[in-house]
Amino acid sequence: MTDTTWLDATAQAELVRSGEASPAELVEAAIERIERVDPQLDAVIRDRFDQAREEAAGELPDGPFRGVPMLLKDLGCHVAGEATNYGTSYLRDAGVTWPTDSDLARQFRAAGFLFLGRTNVPEFGTTITTEPAAHRPTRNPWNPAHSAGGSSGGSAAAVAAGMVPIAHASDGGGSIRIPSSECALVGLKPTRARVSHGPDVGESWAGATTDGVVTRTVRDAAAVLDLISAPMPGDPYVAPPLPRPLSQEVGAPVGRLRVGLLDTEPGEPSPDCRTAVDRAGQLLEQVGCSVEPATPDGMFDEQFMRSFGATIAADIALELADHERLLGRPVRDDELEPRNAAYRAMGQRMSSADYLAARARLGAWARRMAAFWTPAAQDGRGFDLLVTPTVGAPPPELGWFAAAGPEQEGRRVGGFMPYTAQFNVTGQPAISLPLHWTADGLPVGVQLVAAFGREDVLVRVAAALEQAAPWADRRPPVSA
């Protein structure tokens, strides 16, 4: 069989279709890579290798990715009869399993994917480094002393190291894009409601969270989103339909797009992050875009993060109450990481009026932000894209966020992620692309943001940048 280590999911699926490889062979190759490489990274916290072998040997759905192995994040994407522990020790120790499949898991299966296990996450996904108390920290394959990002850090490390071609990820404030930036992957955050949370959840974090994947290629990101974006009956709202499948946007002409290159910062930007954005601007000009300095009104409004934090706190309090029902007992504060105990306390103190006021403030703020992409607000033509750094600095060393103590940890997290959460709240699609590396070999991503519902624009541009500045041949020092 062809060595599949660095083939993307699309190429692996083609091997199965052509008869050059079987699903069982793809699964065995991926298991071997995980067993060999993961002890250095701690990306995979729980395997289901035996089940995947049985599934590969049986009848599989005849989807476009039939037989391709993938990993699921240990947060959401429930599989009936199996555990999803949300990075917690209490669910892990209790052996809790979920009664139903999520719609997302069903769509992954229908596409033909085989699940090999679960990847490491920070507890409840409420921070941007994967260093949970319940498990060993996930290490970055580009330098194992550094963070792989979060909350999809385990998924990102596994894909970047060549264990699997693709992995489930989710994003409530940057958790697809941030680990993609830190691990040199493609991380596409879909438009709000493009991917259903059903059947168990309508929305979470006031509509800020969404699911997707982390990939090594733009074509994989586009093809998978095509397959997991069918709305489920009863969803509270749905994303606007795309003009055609996203797979057809790969290689399509970019056109003369108007691009705003972020020209305002909340603090002192990292030179590498600024270099990455400037280089992206040059590449965009090369592919035919019109690039100019610009920043949306409200981008760094301090009130935004306070209001968003209130909605997260309410959701954590609700989620913990759900877990208590599953456990049949209270979850004590000393079973939680301090960050999440504080979120729960804040959520429990909040009145319904407080919560609705926070959502109203976010709604008004989002309208200010949306004006950047609105033609009437921009001399007859709105911007098609905004380009920013994905994060505020290259991947930090493990332990850096907590090293200054609990009072400073939140400030360090906020200073590191000033560019991503805004677009969870506006609901806009955004993508991180691996367009820069530091002198010592750490990746730095660049974020592109399109108007609400316009993943088609992101995919066209991302594919053009992938061709203009290829990253597929780069390999991290720790890899299969």
Short mmCIF file of C-alpha atoms in Angstrom, two decimals:
data_model
loop_
_atom_site.label_atom_id
_atom_site.label_comp_id
_atom_site.label_asym_id
_atom_site.label_seq_id
_atom_site.Cartn_x
_atom_site.Cartn_y
_atom_site.Cartn_z
CA MET A 1 0.00 0.00 0.00
CA THR A 2 1.09 3.58 -0.68
CA ASP A 3 2.52 5.36 2.38
CA THR A 4 -0.47 7.35 3.59
CA THR A 5 1.23 9.36 6.35
CA TRP A 6 1.10 12.74 4.65
CA LEU A 7 -1.78 12.14 2.27
CA ASP A 8 -4.78 14.29 3.07
CA ALA A 9 -8.22 12.78 3.63
CA THR A 10 -9.23 13.39 0.01
CA ALA A 11 -6.22 11.47 -1.29
CA GLN A 12 -6.73 8.62 1.19
CA ALA A 13 -10.36 8.30 0.13
CA GLU A 14 -9.26 8.07 -3.49
CA LEU A 15 -6.98 5.13 -2.61
CA VAL A 16 -10.02 3.28 -1.26
CA ARG A 17 -12.16 4.15 -4.28
CA SER A 18 -9.46 2.98 -6.70
CA GLY A 19 -8.84 -0.25 -4.81
CA GLU A 20 -5.23 0.66 -3.97
CA ALA A 21 -6.00 0.51 -0.26
CA SER A 22 -8.74 -0.90 1.93
CA PRO A 23 -10.36 0.83 4.90
CA ALA A 24 -8.72 -1.80 7.14
CA GLU A 25 -5.28 -0.90 5.78
CA LEU A 26 -5.86 2.83 6.33
CA VAL A 27 -7.00 2.16 9.88
CA GLU A 28 -4.02 -0.07 10.72
CA ALA A 29 -1.57 2.46 9.32
CA ALA A 30 -3.13 5.26 11.39
CA ILE A 31 -3.17 3.14 14.55
CA GLU A 32 0.51 2.35 14.09
CA ARG A 33 1.33 6.05 13.74
CA ILE A 34 -0.71 6.98 16.82
CA GLU A 35 0.93 4.27 18.93
CA ARG A 36 4.39 5.32 17.80
CA VAL A 37 4.09 9.13 17.93
CA ASP A 38 1.44 10.00 20.50
CA PRO A 39 3.53 9.11 23.58
CA GLN A 40 5.64 12.16 22.69
CA LEU A 41 2.63 14.50 22.35
CA ASP A 42 -0.28 13.22 24.47
CA ALA A 43 -2.82 14.23 21.86
CA VAL A 44 -5.01 11.09 22.03
CA ILE A 45 -6.47 10.38 25.46
CA ARG A 46 -8.75 7.44 24.66
CA ASP A 47 -8.71 5.04 21.74
CA ARG A 48 -11.35 2.86 20.15
CA PHE A 49 -8.96 0.89 17.94
CA ASP A 50 -10.72 -2.47 18.29
CA GLN A 51 -14.10 -0.98 17.37
CA ALA A 52 -12.57 0.81 14.38
CA ARG A 53 -10.97 -2.41 13.16
CA GLU A 54 -14.33 -4.19 13.34
CA GLU A 55 -16.07 -1.34 11.52
CA ALA A 56 -13.39 -1.25 8.81
CA ALA A 57 -13.86 -4.96 8.17
CA GLY A 58 -17.64 -4.64 7.88
CA GLU A 59 -20.07 -2.77 5.67
CA LEU A 60 -19.33 0.95 5.61
CA PRO A 61 -21.48 3.80 4.29
CA ASP A 62 -20.53 4.58 0.72
CA GLY A 63 -19.69 8.21 1.47
CA PRO A 64 -16.97 10.29 -0.19
CA PHE A 65 -14.52 9.54 2.67
CA ARG A 66 -15.27 5.84 2.99
CA GLY A 67 -12.65 4.18 5.17
CA VAL A 68 -10.68 7.30 6.10
CA PRO A 69 -9.63 7.35 9.79
CA MET A 70 -10.23 10.41 11.96
CA LEU A 71 -10.21 11.41 15.63
CA LEU A 72 -12.97 13.09 17.64
CA LYS A 73 -12.40 15.85 20.16
CA ASP A 74 -13.30 14.94 23.75
CA LEU A 75 -15.92 17.69 23.82
CA GLY A 76 -19.26 17.35 22.06
CA CYS A 77 -19.87 15.08 19.04
CA HIS A 78 -21.41 12.40 21.27
CA VAL A 79 -21.37 8.77 20.13
CA ALA A 80 -24.07 6.56 21.63
CA GLY A 81 -22.73 4.20 24.27
CA GLU A 82 -19.34 5.91 24.41
CA ALA A 83 -17.77 8.51 26.66
CA THR A 84 -17.24 12.19 26.00
CA ASN A 85 -15.68 13.63 29.14
CA TYR A 86 -15.32 17.35 28.33
CA GLY A 87 -11.81 17.32 29.76
CA THR A 88 -13.16 16.57 33.26
CA SER A 89 -11.92 14.05 35.80
CA TYR A 90 -15.36 13.45 37.34
CA LEU A 91 -16.99 12.24 34.09
CA ARG A 92 -13.88 10.19 33.28
CA ASP A 93 -13.82 8.52 36.70
CA ALA A 94 -17.57 7.84 36.72
CA GLY A 95 -17.44 6.10 33.33
CA VAL A 96 -20.38 8.12 32.02
CA THR A 97 -21.49 7.34 28.46
CA TRP A 98 -23.96 9.20 26.25
CA PRO A 99 -27.30 7.68 25.21
CA THR A 100 -27.54 9.07 21.68
CA ASP A 101 -25.42 9.98 18.68
CA SER A 102 -25.04 13.64 17.91
CA ASP A 103 -26.14 14.66 14.44
CA LEU A 104 -22.53 15.58 13.73
CA ALA A 105 -21.30 12.07 14.54
CA ARG A 106 -23.99 10.65 12.24
CA GLN A 107 -22.90 12.92 9.40
CA PHE A 108 -19.22 12.03 9.87
CA ARG A 109 -20.18 8.35 9.71
CA ALA A 110 -22.38 8.85 6.64
CA ALA A 111 -19.40 10.50 4.94
CA GLY A 112 -17.49 7.25 5.51
CA PHE A 113 -15.10 8.27 8.30
CA LEU A 114 -13.93 5.77 10.92
CA PHE A 115 -13.39 7.06 14.47
CA LEU A 116 -10.13 5.99 16.12
CA GLY A 117 -10.51 7.73 19.48
CA ARG A 118 -10.82 10.99 21.39
CA THR A 119 -8.37 13.87 21.61
CA ASN A 120 -7.23 15.92 24.57
CA VAL A 121 -9.01 19.17 25.53
CA PRO A 122 -8.85 21.74 28.34
CA GLU A 123 -11.66 21.29 30.84
CA PHE A 124 -14.92 22.48 29.22
CA GLY A 125 -12.89 24.03 26.39
CA THR A 126 -12.73 27.33 28.28
CA THR A 127 -9.09 28.18 27.65
CA ILE A 128 -6.69 28.23 24.73
CA THR A 129 -4.04 25.75 25.79
CA THR A 130 -4.59 22.02 26.22
CA GLU A 131 -3.25 21.48 29.72
CA PRO A 132 -6.14 19.91 31.67
CA ALA A 133 -5.80 18.68 35.23
CA ALA A 134 -7.44 15.42 34.11
CA HIS A 135 -4.71 14.49 31.62
CA ARG A 136 -1.13 15.23 30.68
CA PRO A 137 -0.71 18.37 28.57
CA THR A 138 -0.73 18.08 24.81
CA ARG A 139 2.60 19.09 23.30
CA ASN A 140 3.20 20.94 20.07
CA PRO A 141 4.83 18.74 17.38
CA TRP A 142 6.85 21.75 16.17
CA ASN A 143 8.43 22.04 19.62
CA PRO A 144 7.19 19.76 22.42
CA ALA A 145 8.05 22.33 25.08
CA HIS A 146 5.33 24.57 23.65
CA SER A 147 1.53 24.56 23.68
CA ALA A 148 -0.49 23.08 20.84
CA GLY A 149 -3.24 25.61 21.51
CA GLY A 150 -6.78 24.94 22.60
CA SER A 151 -9.33 23.94 22.99
CA SER A 152 -8.87 21.62 19.98
CA GLY A 153 -5.19 21.18 20.83
CA GLY A 154 -5.20 17.39 20.86
CA SER A 155 -6.87 17.24 17.46
CA ALA A 156 -4.46 19.78 15.99
CA ALA A 157 -1.34 18.07 17.34
CA ALA A 158 -2.50 14.69 16.00
CA VAL A 159 -3.15 16.00 12.49
CA ALA A 160 0.00 18.12 12.38
CA ALA A 161 2.13 15.14 13.44
CA GLY A 162 0.70 12.93 10.69
CA MET A 163 -1.22 10.52 12.93
CA VAL A 164 -4.47 11.07 11.03
CA PRO A 165 -5.29 13.32 8.07
CA ILE A 166 -8.20 15.06 9.77
CA ALA A 167 -9.80 15.47 13.19
CA HIS A 168 -12.97 16.88 14.67
CA ALA A 169 -12.63 20.31 16.30
CA SER A 170 -14.97 22.92 17.73
CA ASP A 171 -14.77 26.66 18.24
CA GLY A 172 -16.45 28.94 20.80
CA GLY A 173 -13.87 31.72 20.90
CA GLY A 174 -11.11 30.55 18.57
CA SER A 175 -10.72 26.86 19.39
CA ILE A 176 -10.44 25.68 15.78
CA ARG A 177 -8.34 28.60 14.58
CA ILE A 178 -5.94 29.02 17.52
CA PRO A 179 -4.59 25.44 17.57
CA SER A 180 -4.48 25.51 13.77
CA SER A 181 -2.27 28.58 13.97
CA GLU A 182 -0.01 27.00 16.58
CA CYS A 183 0.28 23.65 14.76
CA ALA A 184 0.41 24.91 11.13
CA LEU A 185 -2.94 23.63 9.94
CA VAL A 186 -5.98 24.86 8.05
CA GLY A 187 -8.70 25.73 10.57
CA LEU A 188 -12.07 26.77 9.12
CA LYS A 189 -14.69 28.03 11.60
CA PRO A 190 -18.07 27.80 9.87
CA THR A 191 -20.84 30.38 9.91
CA ARG A 192 -23.17 30.17 12.90
CA ALA A 193 -25.66 27.29 12.47
CA ARG A 194 -23.90 25.90 9.41
CA VAL A 195 -23.31 22.76 11.51
CA SER A 196 -26.15 21.56 13.74
CA HIS A 197 -25.71 20.96 17.49
CA GLY A 198 -28.67 18.57 17.49
CA PRO A 199 -30.37 16.62 18.78
CA ASP A 200 -29.40 17.47 22.35
CA VAL A 201 -28.48 21.16 21.99
CA GLY A 202 -30.02 24.07 20.11
CA GLU A 203 -27.24 26.58 20.70
CA SER A 204 -24.48 27.08 23.25
CA TRP A 205 -22.52 30.10 24.47
CA ALA A 206 -25.32 32.29 23.09
CA GLY A 207 -24.83 30.88 19.61
CA ALA A 208 -21.06 31.39 19.59
CA THR A 209 -19.98 27.75 19.39
CA THR A 210 -19.71 25.66 16.26
CA ASP A 211 -18.10 22.42 15.10
CA GLY A 212 -15.78 21.62 12.24
CA VAL A 213 -12.45 19.97 11.58
CA VAL A 214 -8.74 20.71 11.47
CA THR A 215 -7.00 19.69 8.26
CA ARG A 216 -3.73 19.99 6.38
CA THR A 217 -5.33 21.15 3.12
CA VAL A 218 -8.00 23.60 2.06
CA ARG A 219 -9.71 21.02 -0.12
CA ASP A 220 -10.28 18.76 2.89
CA ALA A 221 -11.73 21.63 4.93
CA ALA A 222 -14.14 22.48 2.10
CA ALA A 223 -15.18 18.93 1.32
CA VAL A 224 -15.89 17.98 4.92
CA LEU A 225 -17.93 21.11 5.62
CA ASP A 226 -20.04 20.27 2.58
CA LEU A 227 -20.83 16.92 4.22
CA ILE A 228 -21.60 18.04 7.80
CA SER A 229 -23.68 21.12 7.09
CA ALA A 230 -27.16 19.68 6.59
CA PRO A 231 -29.53 21.36 9.07
CA MET A 232 -31.42 19.14 11.49
CA PRO A 233 -35.20 19.49 11.95
CA GLY A 234 -35.87 21.66 14.97
CA ASP A 235 -32.65 23.68 14.81
CA PRO A 236 -33.39 27.16 16.21
CA TYR A 237 -31.99 28.81 13.07
CA VAL A 238 -30.00 27.81 9.99
CA ALA A 239 -27.16 29.41 8.04
CA PRO A 240 -27.92 30.90 4.63
CA PRO A 241 -27.41 28.40 1.81
CA LEU A 242 -24.16 28.52 -0.13
CA PRO A 243 -24.30 29.19 -3.87
CA ARG A 244 -22.70 25.83 -4.66
CA PRO A 245 -20.68 23.10 -2.88
CA LEU A 246 -17.55 24.47 -1.26
CA SER A 247 -15.47 21.82 -2.98
CA GLN A 248 -16.21 23.61 -6.24
CA GLU A 249 -14.68 26.82 -4.86
CA VAL A 250 -11.22 25.25 -4.60
CA GLY A 251 -9.29 26.58 -7.59
CA ALA A 252 -12.06 28.95 -8.68
CA PRO A 253 -11.03 32.51 -9.65
CA VAL A 254 -10.66 34.79 -6.63
CA GLY A 255 -11.88 37.94 -8.35
CA ARG A 256 -11.11 41.54 -7.41
CA LEU A 257 -12.00 41.36 -3.73
CA ARG A 258 -11.72 44.29 -1.35
CA VAL A 259 -9.55 43.22 1.59
CA GLY A 260 -8.97 45.08 4.84
CA LEU A 261 -5.61 44.47 6.50
CA LEU A 262 -6.01 45.03 10.24
CA ASP A 263 -4.36 48.35 11.14
CA THR A 264 -5.34 48.74 14.81
CA GLU A 265 -4.04 46.61 17.69
CA PRO A 266 -5.22 46.19 21.30
CA GLY A 267 -1.59 46.14 22.49
CA GLU A 268 1.93 45.70 21.18
CA PRO A 269 1.75 43.11 18.38
CA SER A 270 4.33 40.36 18.05
CA PRO A 271 6.72 41.17 15.19
CA ASP A 272 6.16 37.68 13.78
CA CYS A 273 2.39 38.11 13.80
CA ARG A 274 2.68 41.49 12.10
CA THR A 275 5.06 40.02 9.52
CA ALA A 276 2.62 37.19 8.86
CA VAL A 277 -0.25 39.61 8.18
CA ASP A 278 1.87 41.88 5.98
CA ARG A 279 3.04 38.90 3.94
CA ALA A 280 -0.56 37.71 3.59
CA GLY A 281 -1.47 41.15 2.27
CA GLN A 282 1.25 40.87 -0.37
CA LEU A 283 0.08 37.42 -1.39
CA LEU A 284 -3.51 38.64 -1.66
CA GLU A 285 -2.43 41.42 -3.97
CA GLN A 286 -0.59 38.85 -6.09
CA VAL A 287 -3.79 36.82 -6.53
CA GLY A 288 -5.73 39.91 -7.61
CA CYS A 289 -7.25 41.40 -4.47
CA SER A 290 -7.35 45.08 -3.57
CA VAL A 291 -5.73 45.43 -0.13
CA GLU A 292 -5.91 48.42 2.21
CA PRO A 293 -5.48 49.10 5.94
CA ALA A 294 -8.76 48.88 7.86
CA THR A 295 -10.31 47.79 11.17
CA PRO A 296 -14.00 47.14 11.92
CA ASP A 297 -15.68 49.51 14.34
CA GLY A 298 -15.91 47.74 17.69
CA MET A 299 -13.18 45.18 17.01
CA PHE A 300 -11.46 45.83 20.35
CA ASP A 301 -14.37 47.17 22.39
CA GLU A 302 -13.68 46.24 26.04
CA GLN A 303 -17.38 45.79 26.75
CA PHE A 304 -17.51 42.98 24.21
CA MET A 305 -15.39 40.55 26.24
CA ARG A 306 -17.22 41.34 29.49
CA SER A 307 -20.60 40.61 27.91
CA PHE A 308 -19.33 37.50 26.14
CA GLY A 309 -17.84 36.21 29.39
CA ALA A 310 -21.24 36.53 31.05
CA THR A 311 -22.88 34.30 28.43
CA ILE A 312 -20.11 31.70 28.81
CA ALA A 313 -20.57 31.69 32.59
CA ALA A 314 -24.30 31.06 32.24
CA ASP A 315 -23.67 28.20 29.85
CA ILE A 316 -21.04 26.56 32.08
CA ALA A 317 -23.46 26.70 35.02
CA LEU A 318 -26.14 25.03 32.89
CA GLU A 319 -23.75 22.38 31.55
CA LEU A 320 -22.56 21.50 35.03
CA ALA A 321 -26.17 21.10 36.15
CA ASP A 322 -26.68 18.68 33.25
CA HIS A 323 -23.60 16.71 34.30
CA GLU A 324 -24.88 16.56 37.86
CA ARG A 325 -28.07 14.93 36.57
CA LEU A 326 -25.98 12.38 34.67
CA LEU A 327 -23.88 11.65 37.75
CA GLY A 328 -26.78 11.71 40.17
CA ARG A 329 -24.81 13.93 42.56
CA PRO A 330 -23.40 17.47 42.83
CA VAL A 331 -20.08 18.38 41.23
CA ARG A 332 -17.90 19.97 43.90
CA ASP A 333 -15.78 23.04 43.24
CA ASP A 334 -12.65 21.06 44.11
CA GLU A 335 -13.48 18.71 41.21
CA LEU A 336 -13.25 21.65 38.81
CA GLU A 337 -10.34 23.70 37.62
CA PRO A 338 -10.51 27.14 39.32
CA ARG A 339 -11.41 28.86 36.05
CA ASN A 340 -14.56 26.79 35.63
CA ALA A 341 -15.53 26.93 39.30
CA ALA A 342 -15.42 30.73 38.93
CA TYR A 343 -17.51 30.58 35.75
CA ARG A 344 -20.13 28.46 37.50
CA ALA A 345 -20.30 30.82 40.47
CA MET A 346 -20.71 33.78 38.14
CA GLY A 347 -23.42 32.00 36.15
CA GLN A 348 -25.34 31.04 39.27
CA ARG A 349 -25.28 34.62 40.56
CA MET A 350 -26.58 36.02 37.30
CA SER A 351 -30.25 36.85 36.99
CA SER A 352 -32.23 36.17 33.83
CA ALA A 353 -32.34 39.93 33.24
CA ASP A 354 -28.54 40.14 33.56
CA TYR A 355 -28.13 37.38 31.01
CA LEU A 356 -30.54 38.92 28.52
CA ALA A 357 -28.88 42.31 28.96
CA ALA A 358 -25.50 40.78 28.10
CA ARG A 359 -26.98 39.23 24.95
CA ALA A 360 -28.59 42.54 24.00
CA ARG A 361 -25.25 44.35 24.35
CA LEU A 362 -23.61 41.72 22.17
CA GLY A 363 -26.34 42.11 19.57
CA ALA A 364 -25.84 45.86 19.34
CA TRP A 365 -22.08 45.42 19.18
CA ALA A 366 -22.37 42.81 16.40
CA ARG A 367 -24.33 45.28 14.25
CA ARG A 368 -21.45 47.75 14.55
CA MET A 369 -19.02 45.06 13.45
CA ALA A 370 -21.19 43.94 10.53
CA ALA A 371 -21.03 47.41 8.98
CA PHE A 372 -17.47 46.63 7.84
CA TRP A 373 -18.83 44.08 5.35
CA THR A 374 -21.93 46.12 4.42
CA PRO A 375 -21.85 48.03 1.11
CA ALA A 376 -23.85 51.06 2.27
CA ALA A 377 -21.41 51.71 5.07
CA GLN A 378 -18.27 51.70 2.95
CA ASP A 379 -18.69 54.20 0.11
CA GLY A 380 -20.97 51.86 -1.77
CA ARG A 381 -18.81 48.76 -1.34
CA GLY A 382 -18.15 46.82 1.83
CA PHE A 383 -15.04 44.82 2.47
CA ASP A 384 -15.08 41.21 1.32
CA LEU A 385 -12.42 40.08 3.78
CA LEU A 386 -10.64 41.15 6.94
CA VAL A 387 -7.11 39.84 7.56
CA THR A 388 -5.71 39.64 11.09
CA PRO A 389 -3.18 37.58 13.01
CA THR A 390 -4.87 34.47 14.36
CA VAL A 391 -3.21 34.89 17.76
CA GLY A 392 -1.17 37.58 19.49
CA ALA A 393 2.15 35.72 19.55
CA PRO A 394 3.83 32.46 18.48
CA PRO A 395 2.97 29.33 20.51
CA PRO A 396 3.97 29.89 24.16
CA GLU A 397 5.75 27.38 26.33
CA LEU A 398 3.57 24.96 28.25
CA GLY A 399 2.63 26.42 31.60
CA TRP A 400 3.05 30.04 30.48
CA PHE A 401 -0.59 31.06 30.90
CA ALA A 402 -0.76 29.85 34.51
CA ALA A 403 2.80 30.73 35.50
CA ALA A 404 1.98 34.24 36.74
CA GLY A 405 -0.77 33.02 39.08
CA PRO A 406 -4.58 32.87 38.87
CA GLU A 407 -5.07 36.64 38.81
CA GLN A 408 -2.82 37.07 35.77
CA GLU A 409 -3.85 33.93 33.88
CA GLY A 410 -7.00 35.51 32.46
CA ARG A 411 -5.08 38.60 31.33
CA ARG A 412 -2.51 36.45 29.57
CA VAL A 413 -5.23 34.44 27.83
CA GLY A 414 -7.05 37.61 26.77
CA GLY A 415 -3.86 39.22 25.50
CA PHE A 416 -3.02 36.14 23.46
CA MET A 417 -6.43 35.86 21.74
CA PRO A 418 -7.61 39.37 20.83
CA TYR A 419 -8.67 38.51 17.26
CA THR A 420 -10.88 35.42 17.22
CA ALA A 421 -13.82 35.47 19.67
CA GLN A 422 -15.39 38.49 17.98
CA PHE A 423 -16.37 36.33 15.02
CA ASN A 424 -17.93 33.63 17.16
CA VAL A 425 -20.33 36.27 18.44
CA THR A 426 -20.99 37.86 15.03
CA GLY A 427 -21.37 34.31 13.66
CA GLN A 428 -19.13 35.00 10.66
CA PRO A 429 -16.96 32.33 9.04
CA ALA A 430 -13.21 32.64 9.56
CA ILE A 431 -10.19 30.57 8.62
CA SER A 432 -6.62 30.32 9.91
CA LEU A 433 -3.91 29.50 7.38
CA PRO A 434 -0.26 28.52 8.08
CA LEU A 435 1.50 31.31 6.22
CA HIS A 436 4.49 32.09 8.47
CA TRP A 437 7.09 30.44 10.69
CA THR A 438 9.36 32.09 13.25
CA ALA A 439 13.14 31.96 12.97
CA ASP A 440 13.18 29.06 15.44
CA GLY A 441 10.56 27.08 13.54
CA LEU A 442 7.27 27.81 15.31
CA PRO A 443 4.20 28.33 13.10
CA VAL A 444 2.19 31.56 13.04
CA GLY A 445 -1.24 31.58 11.42
CA VAL A 446 -3.14 34.33 9.64
CA GLN A 447 -6.90 34.71 10.03
CA LEU A 448 -9.24 35.64 7.16
CA VAL A 449 -12.81 36.66 7.99
CA ALA A 450 -15.65 36.87 5.46
CA ALA A 451 -19.18 38.22 5.69
CA PHE A 452 -21.88 36.13 7.37
CA GLY A 453 -22.58 32.99 5.34
CA ARG A 454 -19.70 33.47 2.89
CA GLU A 455 -17.49 30.42 3.40
CA ASP A 456 -17.34 30.31 -0.40
CA VAL A 457 -15.22 33.47 -0.44
CA LEU A 458 -12.92 32.09 2.27
CA VAL A 459 -12.36 28.81 0.46
CA ARG A 460 -11.62 30.46 -2.90
CA VAL A 461 -9.07 32.79 -1.32
CA ALA A 462 -7.55 30.18 0.98
CA ALA A 463 -7.01 27.80 -1.95
CA ALA A 464 -5.32 30.56 -3.93
CA LEU A 465 -3.02 31.35 -0.98
CA GLU A 466 -2.25 27.64 -0.55
CA GLN A 467 -1.11 27.56 -4.16
CA ALA A 468 0.85 30.82 -3.90
CA ALA A 469 2.63 29.90 -0.65
CA PRO A 470 2.46 26.10 -0.27
CA TRP A 471 2.82 24.64 3.20
CA ALA A 472 2.13 20.94 2.56
CA ASP A 473 5.80 19.91 2.42
CA ARG A 474 6.69 21.27 5.87
CA ARG A 475 7.03 18.61 8.56
CA PRO A 476 7.26 19.17 12.31
CA PRO A 477 10.23 17.65 14.20
CA VAL A 478 7.91 15.28 16.09
CA SER A 479 5.91 13.43 13.46
CA ALA A 480 5.14 10.05 11.99
#
